[in-house]
mmCIF file of N, CA, C and O in Angstrom:
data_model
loop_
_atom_site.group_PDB
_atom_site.id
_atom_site.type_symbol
_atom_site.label_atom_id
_atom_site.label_comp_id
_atom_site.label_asym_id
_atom_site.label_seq_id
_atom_site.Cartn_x
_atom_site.Cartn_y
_atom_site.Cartn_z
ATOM 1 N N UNK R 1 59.179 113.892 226.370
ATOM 2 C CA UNK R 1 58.255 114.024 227.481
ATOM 3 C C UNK R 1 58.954 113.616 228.767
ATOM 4 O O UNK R 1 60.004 112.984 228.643
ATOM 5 N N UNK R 2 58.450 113.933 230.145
ATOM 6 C CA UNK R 2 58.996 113.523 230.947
ATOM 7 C C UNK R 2 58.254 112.818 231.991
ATOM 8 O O UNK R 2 57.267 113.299 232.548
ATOM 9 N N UNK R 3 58.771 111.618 232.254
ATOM 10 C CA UNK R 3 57.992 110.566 232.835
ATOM 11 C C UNK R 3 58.992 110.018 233.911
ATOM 12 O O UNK R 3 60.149 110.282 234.239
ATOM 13 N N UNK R 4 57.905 109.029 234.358
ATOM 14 C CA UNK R 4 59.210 107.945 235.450
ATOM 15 C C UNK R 4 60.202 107.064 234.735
ATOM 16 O O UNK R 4 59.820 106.649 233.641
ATOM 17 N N UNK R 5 61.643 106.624 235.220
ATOM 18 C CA UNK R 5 62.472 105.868 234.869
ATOM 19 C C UNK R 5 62.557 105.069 234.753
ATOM 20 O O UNK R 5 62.026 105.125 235.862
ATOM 21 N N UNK R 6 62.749 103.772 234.451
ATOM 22 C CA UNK R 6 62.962 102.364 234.858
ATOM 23 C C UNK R 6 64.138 102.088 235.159
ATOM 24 O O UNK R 6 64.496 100.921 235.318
ATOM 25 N N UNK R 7 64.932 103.097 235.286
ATOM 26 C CA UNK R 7 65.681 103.189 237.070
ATOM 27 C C UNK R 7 65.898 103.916 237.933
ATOM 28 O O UNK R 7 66.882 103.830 238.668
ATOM 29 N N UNK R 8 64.689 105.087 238.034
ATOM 30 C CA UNK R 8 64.087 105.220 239.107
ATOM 31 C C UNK R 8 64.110 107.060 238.750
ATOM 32 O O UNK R 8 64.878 107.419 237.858
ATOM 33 N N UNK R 9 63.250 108.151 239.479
ATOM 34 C CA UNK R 9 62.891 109.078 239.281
ATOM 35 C C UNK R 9 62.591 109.327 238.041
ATOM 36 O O UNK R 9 62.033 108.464 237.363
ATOM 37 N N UNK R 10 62.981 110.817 237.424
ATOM 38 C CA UNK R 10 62.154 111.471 236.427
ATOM 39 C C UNK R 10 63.298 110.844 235.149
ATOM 40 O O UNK R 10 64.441 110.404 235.270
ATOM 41 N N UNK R 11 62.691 110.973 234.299
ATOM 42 C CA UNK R 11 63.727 111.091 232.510
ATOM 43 C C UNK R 11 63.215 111.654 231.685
ATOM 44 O O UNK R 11 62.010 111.892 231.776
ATOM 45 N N UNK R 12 63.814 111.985 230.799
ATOM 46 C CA UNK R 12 63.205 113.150 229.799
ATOM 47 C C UNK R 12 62.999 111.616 228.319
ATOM 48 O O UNK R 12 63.790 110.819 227.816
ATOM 49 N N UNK R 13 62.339 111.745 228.243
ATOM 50 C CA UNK R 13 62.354 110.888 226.387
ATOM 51 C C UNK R 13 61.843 110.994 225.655
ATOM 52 O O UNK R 13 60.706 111.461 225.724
ATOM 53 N N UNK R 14 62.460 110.582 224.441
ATOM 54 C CA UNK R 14 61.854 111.521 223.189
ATOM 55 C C UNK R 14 60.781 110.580 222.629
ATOM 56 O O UNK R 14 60.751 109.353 222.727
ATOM 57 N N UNK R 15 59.832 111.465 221.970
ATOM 58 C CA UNK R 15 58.515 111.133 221.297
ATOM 59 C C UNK R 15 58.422 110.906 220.084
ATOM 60 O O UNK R 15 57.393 110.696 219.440
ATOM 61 N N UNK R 16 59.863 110.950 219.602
ATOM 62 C CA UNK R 16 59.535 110.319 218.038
ATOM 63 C C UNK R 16 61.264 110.319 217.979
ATOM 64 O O UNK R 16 62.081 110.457 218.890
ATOM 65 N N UNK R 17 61.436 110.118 216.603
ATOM 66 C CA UNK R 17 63.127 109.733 216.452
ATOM 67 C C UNK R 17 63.986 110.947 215.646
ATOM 68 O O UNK R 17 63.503 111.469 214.641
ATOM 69 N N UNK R 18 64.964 111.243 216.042
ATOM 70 C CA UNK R 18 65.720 112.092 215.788
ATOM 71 C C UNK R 18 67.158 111.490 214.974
ATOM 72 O O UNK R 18 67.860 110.517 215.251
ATOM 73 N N UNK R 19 67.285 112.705 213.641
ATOM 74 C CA UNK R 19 68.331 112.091 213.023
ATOM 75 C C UNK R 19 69.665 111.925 214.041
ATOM 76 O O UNK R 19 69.619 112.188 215.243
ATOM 77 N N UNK R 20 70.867 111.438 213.332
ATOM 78 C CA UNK R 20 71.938 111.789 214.315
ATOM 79 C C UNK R 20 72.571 113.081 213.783
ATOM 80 O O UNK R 20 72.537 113.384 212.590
ATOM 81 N N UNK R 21 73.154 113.830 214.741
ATOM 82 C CA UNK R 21 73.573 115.295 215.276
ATOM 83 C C UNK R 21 72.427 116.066 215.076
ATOM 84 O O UNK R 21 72.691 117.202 214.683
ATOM 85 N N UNK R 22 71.097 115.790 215.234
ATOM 86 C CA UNK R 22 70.134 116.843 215.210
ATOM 87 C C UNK R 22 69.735 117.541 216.802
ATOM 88 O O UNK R 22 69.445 117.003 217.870
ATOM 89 N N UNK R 23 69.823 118.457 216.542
ATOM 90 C CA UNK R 23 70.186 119.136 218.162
ATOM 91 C C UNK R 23 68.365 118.902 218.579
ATOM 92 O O UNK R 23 67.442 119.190 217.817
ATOM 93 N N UNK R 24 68.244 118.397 219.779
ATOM 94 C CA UNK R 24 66.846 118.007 220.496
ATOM 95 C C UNK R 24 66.808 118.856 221.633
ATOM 96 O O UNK R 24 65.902 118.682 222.448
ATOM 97 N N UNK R 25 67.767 119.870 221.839
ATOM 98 C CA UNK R 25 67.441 121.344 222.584
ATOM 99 C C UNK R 25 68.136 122.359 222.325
ATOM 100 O O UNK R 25 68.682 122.516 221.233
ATOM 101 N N UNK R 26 68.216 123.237 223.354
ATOM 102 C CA UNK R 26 68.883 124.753 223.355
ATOM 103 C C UNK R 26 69.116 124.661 224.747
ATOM 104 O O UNK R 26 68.404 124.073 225.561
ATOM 105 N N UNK R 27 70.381 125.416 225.008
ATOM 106 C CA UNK R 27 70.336 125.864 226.622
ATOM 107 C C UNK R 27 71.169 127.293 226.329
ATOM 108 O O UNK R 27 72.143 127.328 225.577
ATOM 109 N N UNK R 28 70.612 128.532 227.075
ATOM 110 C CA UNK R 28 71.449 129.830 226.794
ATOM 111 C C UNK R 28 72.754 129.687 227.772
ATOM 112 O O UNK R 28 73.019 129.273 228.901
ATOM 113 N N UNK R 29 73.337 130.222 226.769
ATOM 114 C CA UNK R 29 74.881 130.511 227.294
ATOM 115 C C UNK R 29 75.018 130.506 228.470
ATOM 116 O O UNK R 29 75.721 129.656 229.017
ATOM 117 N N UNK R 30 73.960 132.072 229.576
ATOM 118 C CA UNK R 30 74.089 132.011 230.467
ATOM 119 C C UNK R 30 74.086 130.916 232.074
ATOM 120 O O UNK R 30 74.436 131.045 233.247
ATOM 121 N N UNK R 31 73.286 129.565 230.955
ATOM 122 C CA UNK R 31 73.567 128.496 231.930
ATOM 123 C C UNK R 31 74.519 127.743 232.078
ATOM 124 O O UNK R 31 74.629 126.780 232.837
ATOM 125 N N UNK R 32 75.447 128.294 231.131
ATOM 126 C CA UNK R 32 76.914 127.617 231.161
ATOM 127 C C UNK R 32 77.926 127.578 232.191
ATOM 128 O O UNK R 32 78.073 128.779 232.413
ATOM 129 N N UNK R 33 78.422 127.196 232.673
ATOM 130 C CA UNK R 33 79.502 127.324 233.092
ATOM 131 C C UNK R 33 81.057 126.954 232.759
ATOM 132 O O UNK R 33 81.978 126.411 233.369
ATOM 133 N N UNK R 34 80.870 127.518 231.505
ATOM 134 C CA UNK R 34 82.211 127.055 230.315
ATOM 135 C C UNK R 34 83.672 127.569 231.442
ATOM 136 O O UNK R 34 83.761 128.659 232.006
ATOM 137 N N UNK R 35 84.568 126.555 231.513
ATOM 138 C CA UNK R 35 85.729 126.491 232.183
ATOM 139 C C UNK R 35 86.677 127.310 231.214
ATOM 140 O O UNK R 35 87.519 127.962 231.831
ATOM 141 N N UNK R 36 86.737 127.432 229.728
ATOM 142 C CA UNK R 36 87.694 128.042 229.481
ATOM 143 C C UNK R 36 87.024 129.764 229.915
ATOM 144 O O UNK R 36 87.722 130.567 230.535
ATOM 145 N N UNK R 37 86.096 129.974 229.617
ATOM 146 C CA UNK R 37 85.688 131.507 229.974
ATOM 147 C C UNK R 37 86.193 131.681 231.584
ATOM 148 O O UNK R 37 86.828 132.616 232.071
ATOM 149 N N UNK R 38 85.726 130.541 232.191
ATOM 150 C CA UNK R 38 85.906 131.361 233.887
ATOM 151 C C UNK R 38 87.625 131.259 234.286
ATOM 152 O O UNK R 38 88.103 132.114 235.032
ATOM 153 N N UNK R 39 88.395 130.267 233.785
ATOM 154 C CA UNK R 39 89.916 130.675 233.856
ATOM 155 C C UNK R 39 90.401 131.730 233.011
ATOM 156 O O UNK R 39 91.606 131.951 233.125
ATOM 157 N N UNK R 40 89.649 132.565 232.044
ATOM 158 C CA UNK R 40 89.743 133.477 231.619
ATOM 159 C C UNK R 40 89.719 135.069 231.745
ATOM 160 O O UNK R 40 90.420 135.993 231.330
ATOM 161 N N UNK R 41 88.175 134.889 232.786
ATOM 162 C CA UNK R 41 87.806 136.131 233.322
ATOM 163 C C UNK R 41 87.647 135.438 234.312
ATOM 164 O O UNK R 41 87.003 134.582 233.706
ATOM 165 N N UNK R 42 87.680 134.994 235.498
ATOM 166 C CA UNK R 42 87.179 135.082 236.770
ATOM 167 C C UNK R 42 88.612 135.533 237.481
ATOM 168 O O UNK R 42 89.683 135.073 237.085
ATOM 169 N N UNK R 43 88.526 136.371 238.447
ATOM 170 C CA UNK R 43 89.648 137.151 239.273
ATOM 171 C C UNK R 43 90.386 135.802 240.373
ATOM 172 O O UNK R 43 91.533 135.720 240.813
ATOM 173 N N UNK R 44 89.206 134.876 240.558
ATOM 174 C CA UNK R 44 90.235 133.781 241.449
ATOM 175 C C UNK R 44 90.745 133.164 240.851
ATOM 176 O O UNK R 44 91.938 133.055 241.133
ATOM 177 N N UNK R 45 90.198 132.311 239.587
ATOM 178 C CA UNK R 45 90.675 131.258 238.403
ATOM 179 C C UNK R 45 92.554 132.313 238.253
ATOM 180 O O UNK R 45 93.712 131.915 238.372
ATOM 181 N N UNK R 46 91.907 133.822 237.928
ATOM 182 C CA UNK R 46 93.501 134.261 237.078
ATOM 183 C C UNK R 46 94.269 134.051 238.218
ATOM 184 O O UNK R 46 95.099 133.170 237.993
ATOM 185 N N UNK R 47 94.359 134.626 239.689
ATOM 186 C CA UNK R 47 95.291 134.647 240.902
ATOM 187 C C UNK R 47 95.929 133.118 241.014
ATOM 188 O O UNK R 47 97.126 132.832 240.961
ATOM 189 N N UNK R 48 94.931 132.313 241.165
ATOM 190 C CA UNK R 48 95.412 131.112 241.015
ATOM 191 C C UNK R 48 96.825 130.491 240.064
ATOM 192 O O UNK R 48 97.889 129.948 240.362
ATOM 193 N N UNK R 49 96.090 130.955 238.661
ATOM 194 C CA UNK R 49 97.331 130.441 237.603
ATOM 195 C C UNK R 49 98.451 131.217 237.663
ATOM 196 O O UNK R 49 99.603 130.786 237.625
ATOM 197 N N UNK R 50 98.001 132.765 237.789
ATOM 198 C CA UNK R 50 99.158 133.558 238.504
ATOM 199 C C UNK R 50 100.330 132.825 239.734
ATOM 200 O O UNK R 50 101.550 132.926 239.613
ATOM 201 N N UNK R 51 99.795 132.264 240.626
ATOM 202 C CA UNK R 51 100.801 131.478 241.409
ATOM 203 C C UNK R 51 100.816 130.663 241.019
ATOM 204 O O UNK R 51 100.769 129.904 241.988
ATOM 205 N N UNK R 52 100.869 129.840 239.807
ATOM 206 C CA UNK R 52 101.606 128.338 239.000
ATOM 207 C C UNK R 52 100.474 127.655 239.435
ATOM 208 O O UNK R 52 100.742 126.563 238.934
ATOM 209 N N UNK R 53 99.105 127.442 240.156
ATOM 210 C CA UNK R 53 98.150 126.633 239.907
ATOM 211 C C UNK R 53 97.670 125.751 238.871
ATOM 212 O O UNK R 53 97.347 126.488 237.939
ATOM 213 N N UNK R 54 97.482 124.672 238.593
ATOM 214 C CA UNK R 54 97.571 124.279 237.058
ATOM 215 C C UNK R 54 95.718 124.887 237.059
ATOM 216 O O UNK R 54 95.109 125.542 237.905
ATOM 217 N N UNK R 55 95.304 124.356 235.822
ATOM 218 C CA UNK R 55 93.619 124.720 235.251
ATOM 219 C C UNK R 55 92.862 124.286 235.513
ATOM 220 O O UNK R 55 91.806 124.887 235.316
ATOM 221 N N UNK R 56 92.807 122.879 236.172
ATOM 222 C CA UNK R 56 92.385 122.234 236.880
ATOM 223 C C UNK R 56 91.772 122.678 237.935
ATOM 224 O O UNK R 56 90.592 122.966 238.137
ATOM 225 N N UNK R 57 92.986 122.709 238.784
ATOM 226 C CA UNK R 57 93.000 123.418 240.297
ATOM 227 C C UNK R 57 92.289 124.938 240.254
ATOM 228 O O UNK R 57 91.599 125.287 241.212
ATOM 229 N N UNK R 58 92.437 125.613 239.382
ATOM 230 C CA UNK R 58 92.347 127.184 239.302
ATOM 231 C C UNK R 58 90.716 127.260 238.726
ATOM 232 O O UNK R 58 90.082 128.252 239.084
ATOM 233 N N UNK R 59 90.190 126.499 238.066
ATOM 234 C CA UNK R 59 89.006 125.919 237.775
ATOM 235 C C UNK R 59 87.926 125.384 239.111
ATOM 236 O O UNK R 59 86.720 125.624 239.066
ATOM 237 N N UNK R 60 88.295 124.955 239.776
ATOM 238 C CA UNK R 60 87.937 123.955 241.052
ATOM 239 C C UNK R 60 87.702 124.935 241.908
ATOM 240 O O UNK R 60 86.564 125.097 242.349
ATOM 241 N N UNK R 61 88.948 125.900 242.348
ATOM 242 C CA UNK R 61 88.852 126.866 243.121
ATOM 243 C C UNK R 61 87.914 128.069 242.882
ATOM 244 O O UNK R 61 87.129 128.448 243.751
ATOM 245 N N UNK R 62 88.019 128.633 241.719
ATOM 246 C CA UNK R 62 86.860 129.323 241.201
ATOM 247 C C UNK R 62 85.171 128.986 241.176
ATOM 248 O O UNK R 62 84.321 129.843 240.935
ATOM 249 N N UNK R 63 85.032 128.297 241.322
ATOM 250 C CA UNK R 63 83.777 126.811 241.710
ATOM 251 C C UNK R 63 83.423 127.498 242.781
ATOM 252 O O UNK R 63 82.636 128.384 243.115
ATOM 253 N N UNK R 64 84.502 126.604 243.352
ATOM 254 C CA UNK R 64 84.403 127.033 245.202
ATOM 255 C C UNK R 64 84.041 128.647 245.676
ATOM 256 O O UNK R 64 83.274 128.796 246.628
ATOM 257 N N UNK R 65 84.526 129.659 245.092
ATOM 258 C CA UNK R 65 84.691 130.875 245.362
ATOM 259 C C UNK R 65 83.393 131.107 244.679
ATOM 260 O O UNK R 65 83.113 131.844 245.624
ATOM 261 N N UNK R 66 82.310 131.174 243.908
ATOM 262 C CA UNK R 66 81.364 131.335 242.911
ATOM 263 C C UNK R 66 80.310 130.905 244.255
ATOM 264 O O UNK R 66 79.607 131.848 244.616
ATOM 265 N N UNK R 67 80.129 129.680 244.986
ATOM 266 C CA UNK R 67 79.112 128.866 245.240
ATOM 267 C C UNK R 67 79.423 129.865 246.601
ATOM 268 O O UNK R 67 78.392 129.757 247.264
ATOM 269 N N UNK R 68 80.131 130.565 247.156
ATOM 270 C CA UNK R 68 79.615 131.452 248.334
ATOM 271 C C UNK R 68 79.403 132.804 248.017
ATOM 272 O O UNK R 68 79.246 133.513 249.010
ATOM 273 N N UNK R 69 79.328 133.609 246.479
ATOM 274 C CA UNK R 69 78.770 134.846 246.403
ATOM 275 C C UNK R 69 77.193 134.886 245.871
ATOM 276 O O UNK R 69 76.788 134.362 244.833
ATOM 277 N N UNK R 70 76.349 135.686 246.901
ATOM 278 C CA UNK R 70 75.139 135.382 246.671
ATOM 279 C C UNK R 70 74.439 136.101 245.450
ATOM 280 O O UNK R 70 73.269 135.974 245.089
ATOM 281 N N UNK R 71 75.748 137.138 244.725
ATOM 282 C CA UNK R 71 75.362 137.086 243.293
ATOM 283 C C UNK R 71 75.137 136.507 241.906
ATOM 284 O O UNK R 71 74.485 136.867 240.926
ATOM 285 N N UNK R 72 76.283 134.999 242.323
ATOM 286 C CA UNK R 72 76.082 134.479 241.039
ATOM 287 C C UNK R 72 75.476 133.426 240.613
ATOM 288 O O UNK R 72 75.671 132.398 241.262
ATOM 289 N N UNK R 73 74.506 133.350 239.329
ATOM 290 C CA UNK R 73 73.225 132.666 239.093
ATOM 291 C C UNK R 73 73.448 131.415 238.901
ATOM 292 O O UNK R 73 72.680 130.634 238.339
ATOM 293 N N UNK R 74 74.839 131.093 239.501
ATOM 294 C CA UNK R 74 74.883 129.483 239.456
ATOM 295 C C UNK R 74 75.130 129.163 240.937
ATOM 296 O O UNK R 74 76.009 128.301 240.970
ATOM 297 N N UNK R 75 74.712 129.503 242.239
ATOM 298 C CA UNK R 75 74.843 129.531 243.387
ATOM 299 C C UNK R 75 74.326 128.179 243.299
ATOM 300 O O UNK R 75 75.227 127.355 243.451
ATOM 301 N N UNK R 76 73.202 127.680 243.110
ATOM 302 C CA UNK R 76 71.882 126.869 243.542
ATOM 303 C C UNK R 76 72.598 125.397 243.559
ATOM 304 O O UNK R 76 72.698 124.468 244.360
ATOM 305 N N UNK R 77 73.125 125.754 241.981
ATOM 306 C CA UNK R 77 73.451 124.217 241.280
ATOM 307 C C UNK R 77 75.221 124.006 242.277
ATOM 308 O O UNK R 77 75.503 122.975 242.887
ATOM 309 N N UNK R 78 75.950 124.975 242.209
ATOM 310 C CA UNK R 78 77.121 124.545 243.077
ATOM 311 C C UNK R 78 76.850 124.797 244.252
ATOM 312 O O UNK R 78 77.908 125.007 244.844
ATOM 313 N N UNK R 79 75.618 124.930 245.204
ATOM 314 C CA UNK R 79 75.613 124.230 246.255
ATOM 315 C C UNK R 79 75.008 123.160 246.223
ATOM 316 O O UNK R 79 74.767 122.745 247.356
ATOM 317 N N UNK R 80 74.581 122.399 245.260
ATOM 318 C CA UNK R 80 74.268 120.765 245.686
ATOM 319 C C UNK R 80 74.958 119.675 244.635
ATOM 320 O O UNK R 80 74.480 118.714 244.032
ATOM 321 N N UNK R 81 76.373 120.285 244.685
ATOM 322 C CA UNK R 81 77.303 120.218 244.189
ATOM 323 C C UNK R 81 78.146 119.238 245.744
ATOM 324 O O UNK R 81 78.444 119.784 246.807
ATOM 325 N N UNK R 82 78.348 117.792 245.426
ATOM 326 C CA UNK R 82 79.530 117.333 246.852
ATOM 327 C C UNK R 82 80.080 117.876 247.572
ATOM 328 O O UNK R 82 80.909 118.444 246.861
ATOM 329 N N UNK R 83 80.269 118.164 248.544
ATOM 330 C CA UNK R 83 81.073 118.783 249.507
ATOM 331 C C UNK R 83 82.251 118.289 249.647
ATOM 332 O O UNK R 83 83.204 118.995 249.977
ATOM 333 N N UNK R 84 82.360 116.873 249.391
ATOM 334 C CA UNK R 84 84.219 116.350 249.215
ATOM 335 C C UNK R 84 84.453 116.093 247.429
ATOM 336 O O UNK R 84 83.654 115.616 246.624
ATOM 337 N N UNK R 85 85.658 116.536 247.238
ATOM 338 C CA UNK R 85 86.040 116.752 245.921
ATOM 339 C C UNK R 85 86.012 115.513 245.567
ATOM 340 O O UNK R 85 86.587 114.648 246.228
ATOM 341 N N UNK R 86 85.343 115.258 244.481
ATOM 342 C CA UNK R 86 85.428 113.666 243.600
ATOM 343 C C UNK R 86 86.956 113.795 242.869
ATOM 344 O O UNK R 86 87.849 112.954 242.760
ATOM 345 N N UNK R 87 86.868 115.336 242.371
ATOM 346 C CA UNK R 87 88.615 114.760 241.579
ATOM 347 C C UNK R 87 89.902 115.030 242.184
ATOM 348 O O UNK R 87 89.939 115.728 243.197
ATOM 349 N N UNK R 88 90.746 114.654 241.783
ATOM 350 C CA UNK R 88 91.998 114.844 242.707
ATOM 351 C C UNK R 88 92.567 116.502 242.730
ATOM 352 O O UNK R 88 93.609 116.584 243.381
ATOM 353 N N UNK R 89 92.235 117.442 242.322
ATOM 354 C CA UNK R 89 92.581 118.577 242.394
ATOM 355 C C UNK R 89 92.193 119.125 244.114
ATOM 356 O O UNK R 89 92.810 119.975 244.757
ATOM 357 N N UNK R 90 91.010 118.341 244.543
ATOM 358 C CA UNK R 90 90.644 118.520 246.054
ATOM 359 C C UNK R 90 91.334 117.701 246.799
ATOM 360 O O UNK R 90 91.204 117.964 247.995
ATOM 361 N N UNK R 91 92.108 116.692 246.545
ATOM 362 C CA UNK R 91 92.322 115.961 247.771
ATOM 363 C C UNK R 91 93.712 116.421 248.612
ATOM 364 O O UNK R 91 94.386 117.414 248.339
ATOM 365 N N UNK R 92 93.932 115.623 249.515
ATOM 366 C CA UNK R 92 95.176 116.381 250.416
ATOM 367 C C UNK R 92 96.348 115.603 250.158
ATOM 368 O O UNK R 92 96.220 114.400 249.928
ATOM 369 N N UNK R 93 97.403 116.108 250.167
ATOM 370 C CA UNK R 93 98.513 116.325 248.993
ATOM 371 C C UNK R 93 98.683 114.651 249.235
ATOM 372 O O UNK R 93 98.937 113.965 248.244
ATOM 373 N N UNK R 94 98.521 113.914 250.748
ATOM 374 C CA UNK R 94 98.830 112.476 250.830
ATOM 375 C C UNK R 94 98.313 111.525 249.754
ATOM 376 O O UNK R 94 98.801 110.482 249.318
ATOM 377 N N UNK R 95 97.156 112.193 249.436
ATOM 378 C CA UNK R 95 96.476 111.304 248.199
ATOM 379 C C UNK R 95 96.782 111.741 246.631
ATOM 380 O O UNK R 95 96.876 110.919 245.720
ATOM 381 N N UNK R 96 96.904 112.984 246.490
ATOM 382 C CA UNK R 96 97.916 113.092 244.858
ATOM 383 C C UNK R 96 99.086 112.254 244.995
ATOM 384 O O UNK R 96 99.259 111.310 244.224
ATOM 385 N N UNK R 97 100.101 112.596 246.146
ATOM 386 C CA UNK R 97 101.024 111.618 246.151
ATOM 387 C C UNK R 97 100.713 110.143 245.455
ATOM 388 O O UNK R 97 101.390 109.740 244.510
ATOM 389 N N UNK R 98 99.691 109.433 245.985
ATOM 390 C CA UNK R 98 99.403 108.403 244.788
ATOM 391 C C UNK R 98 99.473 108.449 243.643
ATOM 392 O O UNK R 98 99.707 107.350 243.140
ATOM 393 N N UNK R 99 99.345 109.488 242.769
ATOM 394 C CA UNK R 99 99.212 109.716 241.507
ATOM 395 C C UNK R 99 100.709 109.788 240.946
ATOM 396 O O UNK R 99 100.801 110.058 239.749
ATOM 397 N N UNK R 100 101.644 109.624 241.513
ATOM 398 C CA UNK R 100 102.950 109.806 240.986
ATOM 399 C C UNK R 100 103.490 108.731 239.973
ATOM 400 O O UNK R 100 103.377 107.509 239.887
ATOM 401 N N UNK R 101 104.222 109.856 239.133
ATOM 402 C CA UNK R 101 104.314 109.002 237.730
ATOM 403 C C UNK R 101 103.088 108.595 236.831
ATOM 404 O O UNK R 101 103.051 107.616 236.085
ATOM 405 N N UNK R 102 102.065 109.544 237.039
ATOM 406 C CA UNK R 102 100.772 109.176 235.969
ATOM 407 C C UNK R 102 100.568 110.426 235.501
ATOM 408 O O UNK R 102 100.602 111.476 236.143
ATOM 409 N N UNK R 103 100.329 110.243 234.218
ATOM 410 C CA UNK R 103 99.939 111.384 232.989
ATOM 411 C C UNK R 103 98.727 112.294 234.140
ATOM 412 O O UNK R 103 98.738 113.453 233.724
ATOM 413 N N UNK R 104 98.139 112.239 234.870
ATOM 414 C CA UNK R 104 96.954 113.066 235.593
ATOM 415 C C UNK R 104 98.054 113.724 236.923
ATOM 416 O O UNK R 104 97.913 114.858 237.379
ATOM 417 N N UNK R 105 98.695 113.139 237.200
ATOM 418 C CA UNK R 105 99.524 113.535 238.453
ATOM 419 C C UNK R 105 100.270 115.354 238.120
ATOM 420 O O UNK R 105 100.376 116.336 238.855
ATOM 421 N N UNK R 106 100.704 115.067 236.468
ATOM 422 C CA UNK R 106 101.267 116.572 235.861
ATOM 423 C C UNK R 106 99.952 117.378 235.836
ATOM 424 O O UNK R 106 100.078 118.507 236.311
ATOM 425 N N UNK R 107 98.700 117.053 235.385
ATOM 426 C CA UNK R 107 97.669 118.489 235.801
ATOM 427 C C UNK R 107 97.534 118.513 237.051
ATOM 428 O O UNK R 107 97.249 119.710 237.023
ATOM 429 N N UNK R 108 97.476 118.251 238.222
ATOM 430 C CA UNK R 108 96.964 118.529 239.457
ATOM 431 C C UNK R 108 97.924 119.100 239.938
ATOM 432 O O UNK R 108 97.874 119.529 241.091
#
């Protein structure tokens, strides 16, 4: 059911008890936004890896490119999506530079 939080707005909670791995929904595919499909088929994700972009980056960018065509049915959710990149694939090269010599520094 969905009620108030006790930390604060809405929560969904369940009304009786569920084994463990018993699936307590469904969501169709089409609300996915599975990353291996869109570095797969999306035309910016491929251009990207095409110029040595890692999957990350080519992932991120495809995001970006998705949330300004007013065809695709995930517009809504990646525009209230941050406007500054939380992961380092967005930041400007001064701040990957930090990342040097760390296992995350080789994907970005």
């Amino acid at each position: 059911e969905i009620r108030e939080s006790p930390g604060g707005g809405l929560g969904v909670f369940a009304t009786r008890p569920f084994e463990p791995g018993a699936a307590i929904g469904l969501l169709p595919s089409a609300a996915i936004i599975d990353p291996v499909a869109v570095l797969h088929s999306d035309d910016v994700a491929r251009a990207a890896l095409a110029q040595g972009g890692s999957e990350p980056f080519a992932f991120w960018l495809a995001l970006a490119s998705m949330a300004q065509q007013e065809s695709c049915g995930h517009r809504e959710y990646l525009a209230a999506l941050p406007r500054e990149a939380p992961d380092p694939t967005g930041w400007p090269a001064a701040q990957r530079q930090l990342l040097a010599g760390t296992p995350l520094a080789a994907q970005v």
